Amino acid sequence: MTTTGAVLGRPPSRDGSAGLLPQLLLALLCGGYTTGAVLGWGAGDVAAFMGDFGLSAAAAAAAVSMLLYARRTAAGHRAAWLLFAASSTMVALGNGIWGWYEVVLHRQVPQTSPADFCFLLFAPPAVIGLLVLAKRPVTKAGWVCLGLDTWLIGGSLLTLSWSLALARTARFDGPSTAKVALSLAYPLLDIVLVSMVLALHFRRSSANRAAVNTALAALALTVLCDALFTSPLLREHYRSGQILDAGWFAGSMLMAYAPWVGRREQPLLRPGTATRKVTGSLSALTPYLAAAVCTLGILYDVITGEKCDKVVLLTGSTVVLALVVRQGIMLLDNIALTQELAQKENHFRSLVQGSSDVIMIAAPTGVLRYVSPASVGVYGRDPEELIGTELSAHIHPDDLGRVVHEVRRFLAAPPGEEPATRIECRIRSGRQGGPQGEDGWLNVESSVNRYQGGLIFNSRDVTERVRLQAQLQHNASHDPLTDLPNRLLFLDRVGRALGGRRSGDCRAAVLYVDLDGFKAVNDSIGHQAGDHLLTQAARRLQEALRAGDTAARLGGDEFAVLVCGALEHQIREIAERLRSALCEPYRVDGGEVRVGASIGIAFAEPGTSASDLMRNADLAMYRAKQAGKGRVELFAPQLQADVVRRTELATRLHRALHDGEFTLLHQPVVELSCGRIAGVEAQARWRSAQGILFTPAEFLLAAEDVDRTSELGRWQLEQAVAQAALRYGAGHRVPVTVKLSARRLLHRDLPAGAVEGLLERHDLPPGGLVVELTGGDPRISLDELERRLTELRRAGVRISLGGFGSGHAALSALRSLPVDAVKLDRGFVEGVVESARLHKITRGLLRIAADLGVRTVADGVDRPEQVHALREMGCGQGQGMAFSGLLDEHRLRGSLTRGGYPVPGESGRSAGKQDGGRPVPQEASPKASGLGGSAGEQVAPRTVQLPSCRSHSETRVPPA
């Protein structure tokens, strides 16, 4: 037998045995009573008591047991056990009355007593209870056959009983009709009960079979003892407590135990199938055997020459007639059943043969006994070719073990809990290399059911569904444009590579690749061309890598590469090869397009996770971009430290905004001709809890990383307008300048009307606010910016163009934007005295502004000679350390009250005078720069290293 055959033929084990303790207790009780009866109980009074009240107590116990069980059982069988309880109650009453006469009154029981009527009422409830438990016929013919079977058995028993005992009993009791009827009623009812027991034994319901069998055995034992007691010979010498009472006692004890017998689950594959068939044959022959017994009894009397009794003759005739009628009914019923069976067989054959699913029946040996015609269309194989072969020969070898395991598990499960299972495997196809089966195999899903020891497989082709699932899984883990692994799959492979590394293995590394200038390609020639470029870049990546390396697209123009089993210098060589390949020209839309590639490399270290390795490679890639793009950079721990430091600074910055650690300082804007204060410029400063004063160049670098500029810009604008309004109310009517980038001015956080509403809320008159436009961005639409600036000018806001002269963008903005003033970039002011070339350029810029009628402001005027040179060139206003540094509100009010600053002369002798002409060294005292919040407050020395990035459009903070 093959492996599959062994699996199919192995019967599942079942444990249907009830508990041994109740059975042992029952055996001890019955055995004890029988022993006492055999020994005569040691005394006559004890024997009488046990023979009467002992039997009464046993019957009462049976009645109580069945009543208790009836309260717990289902409604369908409750009536049967209640009827059995009533039958046992009658037996208990009858034995109790018998004991009243013999034990209590010490009198002999009369021949006709109330006990006889109780015993007569024993049989009817039991007969009705058996009918309730029996499997009811579904047709009228079935009910007729059940009645005829009962009469056939009862008639044969009546014939035998009448011949052996009942005829003599009737003559012995005398001519009294009542006595004869009473004497014959009890044995006749017993005959009816025995007939019902035999007729219903093979028709009982399958539910709780063990309990029903036990009840039938108890009733049969009781009837047997009644039959023995009916014999005149035994009845004449009967005394209570004798051995006959042991049979009645055992019958009552069996009835008490019957409801509580453990349920027995019928196994699916049992070796007793042949026994059941033999038992079924005997049950079918029982009526005929009963009729034969009756007929043989009559023939025996005829052959021996004895006179045949009229009762025997009449009973035998009715039995034979019943047998003939039953045979005719069964013949007609069999004809109807045969026709119905043929119709159903044709119906199901049409269903099976017309089904698109393949139906196969496997024998217990694993051999296919039936295969439906659908196998031609599904498998491409003829059913005759498959029948007689083993099922395992058609299953893919890689799936066979899993199929065998599932079949074993299914057969071991209880049929009631798992009537069917589902198996998916590959089946050999007759279409080798066809469009459906890959290499001649089909993916098949089968519903499996049990069938006569074997299995039925209802199979359907699911190859297309499996392919679709595989495609969906592929799409979920790969980039749809380039078909490279996506971020999720790449992280999984990186994690596996790190988890499988051992000490001494070559290093694993992740290369983070970003295309330089790709956005310009999308903006200039379209996204479709950009997608075409990305597919070419992905192909170049794969061609430049080794066989075991993995390339992935993370999104946009970002790629990643996993390199394993290579030395450090080899990995660097791979990165350079990738960079060179990606920098080659791309053919897009009939032309050539060039983009660069910035690559960051991070090597795996002990304890490094996949996400950490990806983050390190990303940081190295950004380092390559900051260093000039088109480079390969290695990750260094300092990069991560910088990120952590900027993140901590950004967190502190956010908290400082809400904790009020920011302050707004102002630097006066002075007329270079006379020293009058023409305006002030607001600048935010952050004084940390440690006393460190951060300039915008330091904290805005962190703020840009976490998008805090918008929040800080809103605060600075609102504070500047609010303080300017208060100064206007105090009589100091000088405008305040606030720097805003073009992107910030058009950002959604500063919608149209926000600035106008702020001016109206604080009641700042027109001309009180100057918006200095900074940070030219080529992505900003000049038309949209022009519209926004025009709206602000209508609201009385003046517009200043910052960083004038620092690039072509500033000149273009001056040409198209509505500007009231320009601020000369600090780079021109710093070298205007020393450099003749810079002097000429600066003069030219100031002349352009004058020709356009635009007011000019010089930023970073720190020395007296710069003041003189700018004034000679025609520059109107300036701000810087030559006049004043940043002032708090108190010092600013003092300066505004004085009205201005002295203008330094050409020799610079008055360069050190400020605040009323008192000589103060320009770079010595922080008080003079206005950095303190109050007079005498010192600026704490710097104790942390910050990025050395300073804007050209802000005032320096002098060293402490």
Coordinates of N, CA and C in Angstrom, one line a residue, residues 51 250 268 291-292 339 356 404 455 457 600 693 703:
G51 N -37.6 -9.5 49.0 CA -38.4 -9.9 47.8 C -39.5 -9.0 47.5
A250 N -32.5 -7.0 38.9 CA -31.5 -6.6 37.9 C -32.1 -5.7 36.8
L268 N -16.0 6.9 11.9 CA -16.3 6.9 10.5 C -15.9 5.6 9.8
A291 N -43.1 -16.2 11.7 CA -44.2 -16.9 11.0 C -43.9 -18.4 10.8
A292 N -42.6 -18.7 10.6 CA -42.2 -20.1 10.4 C -42.4 -20.9 11.7
Q339 N -37.7 2.7 -8.5 CA -37.9 3.7 -9.5 C -37.4 5.1 -9.0
S356 N -18.6 21.5 -14.1 CA -17.3 22.0 -14.5 C -16.2 21.6 -13.6
V404 N -0.7 14.9 2.3 CA -0.8 13.8 3.2 C -1.0 14.2 4.6
L455 N -12.3 8.9 0.2 CA -12.5 10.3 0.2 C -13.1 10.7 -1.2
F457 N -13.1 13.9 -3.8 CA -12.4 15.2 -4.1 C -13.2 15.9 -5.1
G600 N 25.3 58.4 -0.9 CA 25.8 58.2 0.5 C 26.0 56.8 0.8
L693 N 22.6 83.9 23.9 CA 21.9 84.7 23.0 C 22.1 84.2 21.5
A703 N 15.4 75.9 12.8 CA 13.9 76.1 12.6 C 13.5 75.6 11.2

